[in-house]
PDB file of C-alpha atoms in Angstrom:
ATOM      1  CA  MET A   1     130.994 102.099 117.604  1.00 63.00           C
ATOM      2  CA  ASP A   2     129.268 103.027 120.854  1.00 84.00           C
ATOM      3  CA  GLN A   3     127.400  99.779 121.322  1.00 86.00           C
ATOM      4  CA  ILE A   4     124.967 101.091 123.933  1.00 87.00           C
ATOM      5  CA  GLN A   5     124.093 104.119 121.806  1.00 88.00           C
ATOM      6  CA  ALA A   6     123.622 101.867 118.782  1.00 87.00           C
ATOM      7  CA  MET A   7     121.316  99.613 120.766  1.00 88.00           C
ATOM      8  CA  ARG A   8     119.284 102.639 121.878  1.00 88.00           C
ATOM      9  CA  ALA A   9     119.031 103.783 118.277  1.00 88.00           C
ATOM     10  CA  PHE A  10     117.883 100.335 117.165  1.00 88.00           C
ATOM     11  CA  VAL A  11     115.220 100.148 119.881  1.00 88.00           C
ATOM     12  CA  ARG A  12     113.915 103.590 119.006  1.00 86.00           C
ATOM     13  CA  VAL A  13     113.750 102.768 115.266  1.00 87.00           C
ATOM     14  CA  VAL A  14     111.748  99.621 116.035  1.00 87.00           C
ATOM     15  CA  GLU A  15     109.351 101.520 118.277  1.00 81.00           C
ATOM     16  CA  SER A  16     108.858 104.520 115.996  1.00 82.00           C
ATOM     17  CA  GLY A  17     108.832 102.635 112.704  1.00 82.00           C
ATOM     18  CA  THR A  18     111.050 105.116 110.837  1.00 84.00           C
ATOM     19  CA  PHE A  19     114.624 106.334 110.989  1.00 86.00           C
ATOM     20  CA  THR A  20     113.433 109.947 110.820  1.00 85.00           C
ATOM     21  CA  LYS A  21     111.227 109.720 113.918  1.00 84.00           C
ATOM     22  CA  ALA A  22     113.898 107.765 115.788  1.00 84.00           C
ATOM     23  CA  ALA A  23     116.511 110.387 114.950  1.00 85.00           C
ATOM     24  CA  ASP A  24     114.230 113.212 116.057  1.00 84.00           C
ATOM     25  CA  SER A  25     113.479 111.533 119.385  1.00 79.00           C
ATOM     26  CA  LEU A  26     117.211 110.952 120.004  1.00 82.00           C
ATOM     27  CA  ALA A  27     118.164 114.473 118.857  1.00 82.00           C
ATOM     28  CA  LEU A  28     120.550 112.980 116.319  1.00 87.00           C
ATOM     29  CA  PRO A  29     120.951 113.382 112.557  1.00 89.00           C
ATOM     30  CA  LYS A  30     119.169 110.686 110.579  1.00 88.00           C
ATOM     31  CA  ALA A  31     122.488 109.735 108.934  1.00 89.00           C
ATOM     32  CA  SER A  32     124.018 109.037 112.349  1.00 89.00           C
ATOM     33  CA  VAL A  33     121.195 106.691 113.312  1.00 88.00           C
ATOM     34  CA  THR A  34     121.487 104.893 109.963  1.00 88.00           C
ATOM     35  CA  LYS A  35     125.238 104.399 110.451  1.00 90.00           C
ATOM     36  CA  GLN A  36     124.723 103.100 113.986  1.00 90.00           C
ATOM     37  CA  ILE A  37     122.224 100.478 112.812  1.00 89.00           C
ATOM     38  CA  GLN A  38     124.487  99.442 109.930  1.00 90.00           C
ATOM     39  CA  ALA A  39     127.427  99.092 112.312  1.00 89.00           C
ATOM     40  CA  LEU A  40     125.292  97.072 114.717  1.00 87.00           C
ATOM     41  CA  GLU A  41     124.186  94.702 111.955  1.00 88.00           C
ATOM     42  CA  SER A  42     127.769  94.345 110.816  1.00 89.00           C
ATOM     43  CA  ARG A  43     128.923  93.553 114.344  1.00 89.00           C
ATOM     44  CA  LEU A  44     126.167  90.982 114.875  1.00 88.00           C
ATOM     45  CA  ARG A  45     126.386  89.631 111.306  1.00 90.00           C
ATOM     46  CA  VAL A  46     122.602  89.524 110.996  1.00 89.00           C
ATOM     47  CA  LYS A  47     119.999  91.686 109.322  1.00 91.00           C
ATOM     48  CA  LEU A  48     117.889  93.355 111.994  1.00 89.00           C
ATOM     49  CA  LEU A  49     115.601  95.561 109.899  1.00 90.00           C
ATOM     50  CA  ASN A  50     113.845  95.469 106.544  1.00 87.00           C
ATOM     51  CA  ARG A  51     113.839  98.943 105.006  1.00 82.00           C
ATOM     52  CA  THR A  52     111.321 100.328 102.519  1.00 74.00           C
ATOM     53  CA  THR A  53     110.709 103.868 101.309  1.00 67.00           C
ATOM     54  CA  ARG A  54     107.796 104.276 103.743  1.00 71.00           C
ATOM     55  CA  ARG A  55     108.347 101.971 106.689  1.00 77.00           C
ATOM     56  CA  VAL A  56     110.892  99.952 108.604  1.00 85.00           C
ATOM     57  CA  THR A  57     109.937  96.459 109.748  1.00 86.00           C
ATOM     58  CA  VAL A  58     111.772  94.048 112.032  1.00 88.00           C
ATOM     59  CA  THR A  59     113.237  90.773 110.871  1.00 89.00           C
ATOM     60  CA  ALA A  60     112.854  87.632 112.971  1.00 89.00           C
ATOM     61  CA  ASP A  61     116.377  88.107 114.305  1.00 89.00           C
ATOM     62  CA  GLY A  62     115.646  91.774 114.889  1.00 87.00           C
ATOM     63  CA  ALA A  63     112.519  90.979 116.906  1.00 88.00           C
ATOM     64  CA  ALA A  64     114.453  88.612 119.171  1.00 88.00           C
ATOM     65  CA  TYR A  65     117.248  91.159 119.546  1.00 88.00           C
ATOM     66  CA  TYR A  66     114.769  93.948 120.329  1.00 88.00           C
ATOM     67  CA  GLU A  67     113.075  91.960 123.088  1.00 84.00           C
ATOM     68  CA  ARG A  68     116.320  91.329 124.934  1.00 86.00           C
ATOM     69  CA  THR A  69     117.892  94.703 124.160  1.00 88.00           C
ATOM     70  CA  SER A  70     114.914  96.740 125.395  1.00 82.00           C
ATOM     71  CA  ARG A  71     114.981  94.842 128.703  1.00 78.00           C
ATOM     72  CA  LEU A  72     118.735  95.348 129.027  1.00 85.00           C
ATOM     73  CA  LEU A  73     118.468  99.100 128.408  1.00 81.00           C
ATOM     74  CA  SER A  74     115.662  99.382 130.945  1.00 74.00           C
ATOM     75  CA  ASP A  75     117.823  97.587 133.510  1.00 74.00           C
ATOM     76  CA  LEU A  76     120.723  99.874 132.677  1.00 79.00           C
ATOM     77  CA  ASP A  77     118.559 102.954 133.169  1.00 71.00           C
ATOM     78  CA  ASP A  78     117.409 101.559 136.492  1.00 66.00           C
ATOM     79  CA  ILE A  79     120.989 101.038 137.638  1.00 69.00           C
ATOM     80  CA  GLU A  80     121.983 104.564 136.674  1.00 67.00           C
ATOM     81  CA  ALA A  81     118.904 106.052 138.315  1.00 62.00           C
ATOM     82  CA  SER A  82     119.599 104.225 141.559  1.00 59.00           C
ATOM     83  CA  MET A  83     123.132 105.678 141.652  1.00 60.00           C
ATOM     84  CA  THR A  84     122.014 109.283 141.142  1.00 58.00           C
ATOM     85  CA  ASN A  85     119.414 111.643 142.517  1.00 53.00           C
ATOM     86  CA  ALA A  86     117.275 111.288 139.361  1.00 52.00           C
ATOM     87  CA  GLN A  87     114.339 109.807 141.241  1.00 56.00           C
ATOM     88  CA  ALA A  88     114.337 112.702 143.692  1.00 63.00           C
ATOM     89  CA  ASP A  89     115.032 115.320 141.054  1.00 75.00           C
ATOM     90  CA  PRO A  90     113.480 114.224 137.715  1.00 83.00           C
ATOM     91  CA  ARG A  91     114.282 116.417 134.762  1.00 82.00           C
ATOM     92  CA  GLY A  92     114.029 116.672 130.997  1.00 84.00           C
ATOM     93  CA  ARG A  93     111.393 116.931 128.297  1.00 85.00           C
ATOM     94  CA  LEU A  94     108.202 114.945 128.849  1.00 89.00           C
ATOM     95  CA  ARG A  95     105.592 114.400 126.124  1.00 90.00           C
ATOM     96  CA  VAL A  96     102.085 113.637 127.443  1.00 93.00           C
ATOM     97  CA  ASP A  97      98.782 113.337 125.561  1.00 93.00           C
ATOM     98  CA  VAL A  98      95.383 113.799 127.249  1.00 93.00           C
ATOM     99  CA  GLY A  99      91.751 114.251 126.243  1.00 90.00           C
ATOM    100  CA  SER A 100      90.322 117.726 125.716  1.00 90.00           C
ATOM    101  CA  SER A 101      88.052 117.906 128.763  1.00 90.00           C
ATOM    102  CA  VAL A 102      90.548 116.288 131.122  1.00 91.00           C
ATOM    103  CA  ALA A 103      93.144 118.790 129.949  1.00 92.00           C
ATOM    104  CA  SER A 104      90.993 121.909 130.287  1.00 91.00           C
ATOM    105  CA  LEU A 105      89.089 120.969 133.448  1.00 90.00           C
ATOM    106  CA  LEU A 106      91.704 119.063 135.432  1.00 92.00           C
ATOM    107  CA  ILE A 107      95.293 118.892 134.178  1.00 94.00           C
ATOM    108  CA  VAL A 108      95.991 122.464 133.042  1.00 95.00           C
ATOM    109  CA  PRO A 109      94.463 124.168 136.126  1.00 94.00           C
ATOM    110  CA  ALA A 110      96.698 122.031 138.353  1.00 95.00           C
ATOM    111  CA  LEU A 111      99.948 122.356 136.390  1.00 95.00           C
ATOM    112  CA  ALA A 112     101.310 125.174 138.549  1.00 95.00           C
ATOM    113  CA  GLY A 113     101.532 122.661 141.380  1.00 94.00           C
ATOM    114  CA  PHE A 114     103.221 120.102 139.138  1.00 94.00           C
ATOM    115  CA  HIS A 115     105.876 122.596 137.997  1.00 94.00           C
ATOM    116  CA  ALA A 116     106.442 123.759 141.564  1.00 94.00           C
ATOM    117  CA  ARG A 117     107.137 120.152 142.548  1.00 93.00           C
ATOM    118  CA  TYR A 118     109.178 119.299 139.420  1.00 92.00           C
ATOM    119  CA  PRO A 119     110.708 122.551 138.141  1.00 91.00           C
ATOM    120  CA  ASP A 120     113.185 120.771 135.839  1.00 89.00           C
ATOM    121  CA  ILE A 121     110.569 118.874 133.801  1.00 90.00           C
ATOM    122  CA  GLN A 122     109.656 120.507 130.494  1.00 89.00           C
ATOM    123  CA  LEU A 123     106.136 119.336 129.620  1.00 92.00           C
ATOM    124  CA  ASP A 124     104.845 119.056 126.055  1.00 92.00           C
ATOM    125  CA  LEU A 125     101.087 118.508 126.506  1.00 92.00           C
ATOM    126  CA  GLY A 126      99.205 117.146 123.514  1.00 91.00           C
ATOM    127  CA  VAL A 127      95.474 117.830 123.819  1.00 91.00           C
ATOM    128  CA  GLY A 128      92.755 116.111 121.811  1.00 86.00           C
ATOM    129  CA  ASP A 129      90.336 113.195 121.787  1.00 81.00           C
ATOM    130  CA  ARG A 130      91.906 111.415 118.819  1.00 83.00           C
ATOM    131  CA  PRO A 131      93.992 108.403 119.889  1.00 79.00           C
ATOM    132  CA  VAL A 132      97.737 108.773 119.429  1.00 79.00           C
ATOM    133  CA  ASP A 133     100.380 106.179 118.603  1.00 78.00           C
ATOM    134  CA  LEU A 134     102.634 106.261 121.655  1.00 77.00           C
ATOM    135  CA  ILE A 135     105.489 104.490 119.918  1.00 72.00           C
ATOM    136  CA  GLY A 136     105.221 106.035 116.458  1.00 73.00           C
ATOM    137  CA  ASP A 137     104.613 109.567 117.771  1.00 76.00           C
ATOM    138  CA  ASN A 138     107.259 109.202 120.507  1.00 77.00           C
ATOM    139  CA  VAL A 139     104.829 110.118 123.294  1.00 84.00           C
ATOM    140  CA  ASP A 140     105.982 109.242 126.808  1.00 87.00           C
ATOM    141  CA  CYS A 141     102.536 108.587 128.267  1.00 90.00           C
ATOM    142  CA  VAL A 142      98.836 109.233 127.735  1.00 92.00           C
ATOM    143  CA  ILE A 143      95.755 109.404 129.919  1.00 91.00           C
ATOM    144  CA  ARG A 144      93.019 107.266 128.361  1.00 88.00           C
ATOM    145  CA  GLY A 145      89.475 106.385 129.283  1.00 86.00           C
ATOM    146  CA  GLY A 146      88.011 102.999 128.378  1.00 80.00           C
ATOM    147  CA  GLU A 147      89.265  99.446 128.142  1.00 75.00           C
ATOM    148  CA  LEU A 148      92.814  98.990 126.901  1.00 73.00           C
ATOM    149  CA  THR A 149      93.408  97.257 123.570  1.00 69.00           C
ATOM    150  CA  GLU A 150      97.210  97.448 123.232  1.00 69.00           C
ATOM    151  CA  GLN A 151      98.315  94.646 125.514  1.00 67.00           C
ATOM    152  CA  PHE A 152     102.028  95.393 125.044  1.00 70.00           C
ATOM    153  CA  LEU A 153     101.701  98.783 126.765  1.00 78.00           C
ATOM    154  CA  VAL A 154     102.028  99.350 130.508  1.00 82.00           C
ATOM    155  CA  ALA A 155      99.024 100.884 132.254  1.00 85.00           C
ATOM    156  CA  ARG A 156      98.148 102.104 135.727  1.00 88.00           C
ATOM    157  CA  ARG A 157      94.524 102.665 136.618  1.00 91.00           C
ATOM    158  CA  ILE A 158      94.110 106.076 138.211  1.00 91.00           C
ATOM    159  CA  GLY A 159      90.374 106.725 138.145  1.00 90.00           C
ATOM    160  CA  THR A 160      86.873 105.976 136.903  1.00 90.00           C
ATOM    161  CA  LEU A 161      84.468 107.953 134.738  1.00 90.00           C
ATOM    162  CA  PRO A 162      80.806 107.531 135.795  1.00 92.00           C
ATOM    163  CA  PHE A 163      78.065 108.821 133.487  1.00 94.00           C
ATOM    164  CA  VAL A 164      74.858 110.787 133.823  1.00 95.00           C
ATOM    165  CA  THR A 165      72.095 111.299 131.248  1.00 96.00           C
ATOM    166  CA  VAL A 166      71.410 114.978 130.636  1.00 97.00           C
ATOM    167  CA  ALA A 167      69.612 117.523 128.471  1.00 96.00           C
ATOM    168  CA  SER A 168      69.186 121.285 128.549  1.00 96.00           C
ATOM    169  CA  PRO A 169      66.041 122.879 130.067  1.00 97.00           C
ATOM    170  CA  ALA A 170      65.224 124.407 126.666  1.00 96.00           C
ATOM    171  CA  TYR A 171      65.343 121.008 124.989  1.00 95.00           C
ATOM    172  CA  LEU A 172      63.093 119.425 127.633  1.00 95.00           C
ATOM    173  CA  GLN A 173      60.627 122.287 127.327  1.00 95.00           C
ATOM    174  CA  ARG A 174      60.337 121.643 123.591  1.00 93.00           C
ATOM    175  CA  HIS A 175      60.340 117.837 123.599  1.00 92.00           C
ATOM    176  CA  GLY A 176      59.286 116.791 127.090  1.00 92.00           C
ATOM    177  CA  THR A 177      61.175 114.556 129.496  1.00 94.00           C
ATOM    178  CA  PRO A 178      61.641 110.909 128.422  1.00 92.00           C
ATOM    179  CA  GLN A 179      60.579 108.312 130.965  1.00 92.00           C
ATOM    180  CA  HIS A 180      62.327 105.336 129.365  1.00 92.00           C
ATOM    181  CA  PRO A 181      65.520 105.100 127.275  1.00 92.00           C
ATOM    182  CA  GLN A 182      63.634 103.488 124.401  1.00 91.00           C
ATOM    183  CA  GLU A 183      61.888 106.819 123.780  1.00 91.00           C
ATOM    184  CA  LEU A 184      65.219 108.124 122.498  1.00 90.00           C
ATOM    185  CA  ASP A 185      64.980 105.649 119.628  1.00 87.00           C
ATOM    186  CA  ASP A 186      61.301 105.596 118.743  1.00 76.00           C
ATOM    187  CA  GLY A 187      59.859 108.743 120.335  1.00 71.00           C
ATOM    188  CA  GLY A 188      59.983 112.408 119.490  1.00 84.00           C
ATOM    189  CA  HIS A 189      63.450 112.911 120.943  1.00 91.00           C
ATOM    190  CA  ARG A 190      66.903 113.624 119.548  1.00 91.00           C
ATOM    191  CA  THR A 191      70.303 112.642 120.887  1.00 93.00           C
ATOM    192  CA  VAL A 192      73.762 114.154 120.598  1.00 94.00           C
ATOM    193  CA  ASN A 193      76.184 111.340 119.875  1.00 93.00           C
ATOM    194  CA  TYR A 194      79.922 110.842 120.159  1.00 92.00           C
ATOM    195  CA  PHE A 195      81.668 109.019 117.326  1.00 89.00           C
ATOM    196  CA  SER A 196      84.961 107.171 117.242  1.00 84.00           C
ATOM    197  CA  SER A 197      87.842 108.922 115.511  1.00 80.00           C
ATOM    198  CA  ARG A 198      89.262 105.496 114.754  1.00 78.00           C
ATOM    199  CA  THR A 199      86.216 103.814 113.174  1.00 81.00           C
ATOM    200  CA  GLY A 200      83.929 106.747 112.376  1.00 81.00           C
ATOM    201  CA  ARG A 201      80.989 104.981 114.044  1.00 85.00           C
ATOM    202  CA  PRO A 202      78.940 106.575 116.850  1.00 86.00           C
ATOM    203  CA  PHE A 203      79.282 105.008 120.268  1.00 88.00           C
ATOM    204  CA  PRO A 204      75.905 103.632 121.427  1.00 91.00           C
ATOM    205  CA  HIS A 205      74.081 104.908 124.498  1.00 93.00           C
ATOM    206  CA  VAL A 206      73.973 102.143 127.096  1.00 93.00           C
ATOM    207  CA  PHE A 207      71.388 102.107 129.904  1.00 94.00           C
ATOM    208  CA  GLN A 208      71.110  99.650 132.796  1.00 94.00           C
ATOM    209  CA  CYS A 209      68.388  99.392 135.420  1.00 92.00           C
ATOM    210  CA  GLY A 210      68.512  96.284 137.549  1.00 88.00           C
ATOM    211  CA  ASP A 211      68.651  93.301 135.199  1.00 88.00           C
ATOM    212  CA  GLU A 212      67.393  95.283 132.209  1.00 90.00           C
ATOM    213  CA  GLN A 213      69.842  96.745 129.706  1.00 91.00           C
ATOM    214  CA  VAL A 214      69.086  98.945 126.707  1.00 90.00           C
ATOM    215  CA  GLU A 215      71.638  99.824 124.035  1.00 90.00           C
ATOM    216  CA  LEU A 216      70.705 102.282 121.308  1.00 88.00           C
ATOM    217  CA  SER A 217      72.097 104.913 118.960  1.00 84.00           C
ATOM    218  CA  GLY A 218      69.141 107.258 119.310  1.00 80.00           C
ATOM    219  CA  ARG A 219      67.677 109.526 116.666  1.00 84.00           C
ATOM    220  CA  TYR A 220      70.629 111.844 116.379  1.00 86.00           C
ATOM    221  CA  GLN A 221      71.092 114.826 114.101  1.00 85.00           C
ATOM    222  CA  LEU A 222      74.604 115.554 115.359  1.00 91.00           C
ATOM    223  CA  ALA A 223      77.575 113.381 116.302  1.00 92.00           C
ATOM    224  CA  VAL A 224      80.976 114.807 117.260  1.00 92.00           C
ATOM    225  CA  ASN A 225      84.354 113.332 118.167  1.00 90.00           C
ATOM    226  CA  GLU A 226      85.572 115.906 120.701  1.00 91.00           C
ATOM    227  CA  SER A 227      84.343 116.252 124.275  1.00 91.00           C
ATOM    228  CA  ASN A 228      84.151 120.048 124.517  1.00 92.00           C
ATOM    229  CA  ALA A 229      82.108 120.263 121.307  1.00 94.00           C
ATOM    230  CA  HIS A 230      79.919 117.422 122.577  1.00 94.00           C
ATOM    231  CA  THR A 231      79.139 119.340 125.772  1.00 95.00           C
ATOM    232  CA  ALA A 232      78.532 122.581 123.865  1.00 96.00           C
ATOM    233  CA  ALA A 233      75.999 120.833 121.632  1.00 96.00           C
ATOM    234  CA  VAL A 234      74.011 119.532 124.594  1.00 96.00           C
ATOM    235  CA  LEU A 235      74.109 122.914 126.314  1.00 96.00           C
ATOM    236  CA  SER A 236      72.734 124.421 123.088  1.00 95.00           C
ATOM    237  CA  GLY A 237      69.648 122.223 123.319  1.00 95.00           C
ATOM    238  CA  LEU A 238      70.470 119.924 120.399  1.00 95.00           C
ATOM    239  CA  GLY A 239      69.523 116.734 122.197  1.00 93.00           C
ATOM    240  CA  VAL A 240      69.865 114.235 125.033  1.00 95.00           C
ATOM    241  CA  THR A 241      73.192 112.581 125.766  1.00 95.00           C
ATOM    242  CA  GLN A 242      75.164 110.576 128.280  1.00 95.00           C
ATOM    243  CA  SER A 243      77.982 112.708 129.671  1.00 94.00           C
ATOM    244  CA  THR A 244      80.630 111.900 132.223  1.00 93.00           C
ATOM    245  CA  THR A 245      79.649 113.238 135.628  1.00 92.00           C
ATOM    246  CA  PHE A 246      83.033 114.960 135.769  1.00 90.00           C
ATOM    247  CA  ILE A 247      82.091 117.152 132.787  1.00 93.00           C
ATOM    248  CA  ALA A 248      78.389 117.555 133.548  1.00 94.00           C
ATOM    249  CA  ALA A 249      78.607 118.379 137.275  1.00 93.00           C
ATOM    250  CA  PRO A 250      79.202 122.152 137.035  1.00 94.00           C
ATOM    251  CA  HIS A 251      76.437 122.522 134.429  1.00 96.00           C
ATOM    252  CA  LEU A 252      74.037 120.513 136.570  1.00 96.00           C
ATOM    253  CA  ALA A 253      74.885 122.719 139.536  1.00 96.00           C
ATOM    254  CA  SER A 254      74.222 125.894 137.547  1.00 96.00           C
ATOM    255  CA  GLY A 255      70.983 124.580 136.033  1.00 96.00           C
ATOM    256  CA  ALA A 256      72.335 124.721 132.471  1.00 97.00           C
ATOM    257  CA  LEU A 257      71.758 120.948 132.259  1.00 97.00           C
ATOM    258  CA  VAL A 258      69.157 118.697 133.875  1.00 97.00           C
ATOM    259  CA  GLN A 259      69.626 115.055 134.785  1.00 97.00           C
ATOM    260  CA  ILE A 260      67.031 112.728 133.282  1.00 95.00           C
ATOM    261  CA  LEU A 261      66.379 108.978 133.556  1.00 94.00           C
ATOM    262  CA  PRO A 262      68.040 108.917 137.005  1.00 94.00           C
ATOM    263  CA  ASP A 263      67.230 105.227 137.583  1.00 94.00           C
ATOM    264  CA  TRP A 264      69.124 104.212 134.442  1.00 94.00           C
ATOM    265  CA  HIS A 265      72.902 104.029 134.577  1.00 93.00           C
ATOM    266  CA  ARG A 266      75.725 103.505 132.106  1.00 93.00           C
ATOM    267  CA  PRO A 267      78.665 101.342 133.259  1.00 91.00           C
ATOM    268  CA  PRO A 268      81.567 103.637 134.207  1.00 91.00           C
ATOM    269  CA  LEU A 269      84.792 103.762 132.199  1.00 89.00           C
ATOM    270  CA  PRO A 270      88.175 103.063 133.798  1.00 91.00           C
ATOM    271  CA  VAL A 271      90.897 105.687 133.317  1.00 91.00           C
ATOM    272  CA  HIS A 272      94.546 104.697 132.901  1.00 91.00           C
ATOM    273  CA  VAL A 273      97.901 106.327 132.471  1.00 91.00           C
ATOM    274  CA  VAL A 274      99.500 104.333 129.664  1.00 88.00           C
ATOM    275  CA  TYR A 275     103.152 104.255 128.616  1.00 86.00           C
ATOM    276  CA  PRO A 276     105.520 102.096 126.535  1.00 80.00           C
ATOM    277  CA  PRO A 277     107.157  99.234 128.443  1.00 74.00           C
ATOM    278  CA  ASN A 278     110.728 100.412 127.889  1.00 63.00           C
ATOM    279  CA  ARG A 279     110.014 103.736 129.627  1.00 52.00           C
ATOM    280  CA  HIS A 280     108.572 102.358 132.852  1.00 50.00           C
ATOM    281  CA  LEU A 281     111.724 103.303 134.779  1.00 57.00           C
ATOM    282  CA  SER A 282     111.950 106.902 133.589  1.00 74.00           C
ATOM    283  CA  ALA A 283     111.987 109.256 136.569  1.00 81.00           C
ATOM    284  CA  LYS A 284     110.054 111.972 134.738  1.00 86.00           C
ATOM    285  CA  VAL A 285     107.344 109.537 133.580  1.00 87.00           C
ATOM    286  CA  ARG A 286     107.084 108.096 137.067  1.00 86.00           C
ATOM    287  CA  ALA A 287     106.768 111.600 138.510  1.00 90.00           C
ATOM    288  CA  PHE A 288     103.910 112.499 136.161  1.00 92.00           C
ATOM    289  CA  VAL A 289     102.085 109.206 136.750  1.00 91.00           C
ATOM    290  CA  GLU A 290     102.212 109.638 140.521  1.00 92.00           C
ATOM    291  CA  TRP A 291     101.089 113.263 140.276  1.00 94.00           C
ATOM    292  CA  ALA A 292      98.193 112.380 137.933  1.00 93.00           C
ATOM    293  CA  ALA A 293      97.080 109.566 140.249  1.00 92.00           C
ATOM    294  CA  GLU A 294      97.006 112.002 143.187  1.00 92.00           C
ATOM    295  CA  LEU A 295      95.080 114.540 141.120  1.00 92.00           C
ATOM    296  CA  PHE A 296      92.402 112.047 140.074  1.00 91.00           C
ATOM    297  CA  ALA A 297      92.095 110.729 143.641  1.00 90.00           C
ATOM    298  CA  GLN A 298      91.265 114.232 144.873  1.00 88.00           C
ATOM    299  CA  HIS A 299      88.344 114.676 142.462  1.00 86.00           C
ATOM    300  CA  PRO A 300      84.993 113.313 143.718  1.00 80.00           C
ATOM    301  CA  HIS A 301      83.850 112.314 140.209  1.00 78.00           C
ATOM    302  CA  LEU A 302      87.105 110.642 139.122  1.00 79.00           C
ATOM    303  CA  ARG A 303      88.221 108.506 142.033  1.00 66.00           C
ATOM    304  CA  SER A 304      88.999 104.919 141.141  1.00 59.00           C
ATOM    305  CA  ALA A 305      86.447 102.451 142.445  1.00 53.00           C
TER     306      ALA A 305
END
C-alpha cells in the first residue's frame, strides 16, 4: 500500500463526502480509492468512515486522523514545493467559482493577462450567483461577497463592494423620485429585489443616514437571484434597487440609470477569495489569489477599504 496516496484518498473522501467525487478529483477509479481506504483501515486497525448508500461520514477516530493527516499532507506539499520551481512556475488544472457580474465585468476580460503570466494553468471557471460547496464540489477557490459563515475555510479579503441606489429615467418619469427610503415601502414605488438562492427569501434594502437606519423589503413585483438579470430588470424600468457601484457605474455614466437618495448609504460588503484549508499551499491557488487581489486593487469601485 502506498501510505501517502492512501492518506490523500482518505482526506479527499472526507472533504467531498463520497467515494465517487473523491475518485474523480484524484483521477482514479472508484474501486482503487475504496481499496486504499480499506487498506488504510486495516493498517490502522480502526474504522475511519461510516458508509451509507448516499453519504460517507467520519467516525470519531476518522475525524482525529483527518485533522492530523490533512496538516501532514499540507506540510509535505510545502516541502516539495520549496524544493522545486513550482512556486515560480505553477501548473495544472484550477477550478474557480465566481459571481456572474464579477466574471463578465472583471475576471474574464482580464484573463488574457493571467494566462500570459501563468501559461501552464488550465482554468475551469464556474460562473453563477448560487453558492457552491467547495469541498463537496471539489472547487479550489471562490470569490465571494458578504460575511463568511464557514469558519473552517481560509479567506483573504481582496476588496469591498459599495452600493448605490438607482432607477431608470423611464421609471422615475412614471413614478417620480423618492425623497426618503420609506416611500419605497408605503408610497407609489416599486423595487427590484434580490433573493437568496439558499433560503429563497429576498435580501432587504438597508439605508443609513447619520444615526438613522431604515431596513425594508419594498413593494416589489420582481425578485431575482442572479446579478445580470437584476441589473437588466432595473434598466428596463421595473423598479428601484440598490446595486453595487461596480455594476452600476457604466450605466450611471451613460445615463441609463440615475442615482437617487444620495444621502442614504448601504454598508459595503467585503469580498474574499475563499479556499479549503488543505489547499492553502497550492502554487496554482496562490497564483490565482495574488492575481485576483491585484485585479481588485486596480478597480476604483472594488478596492479594499
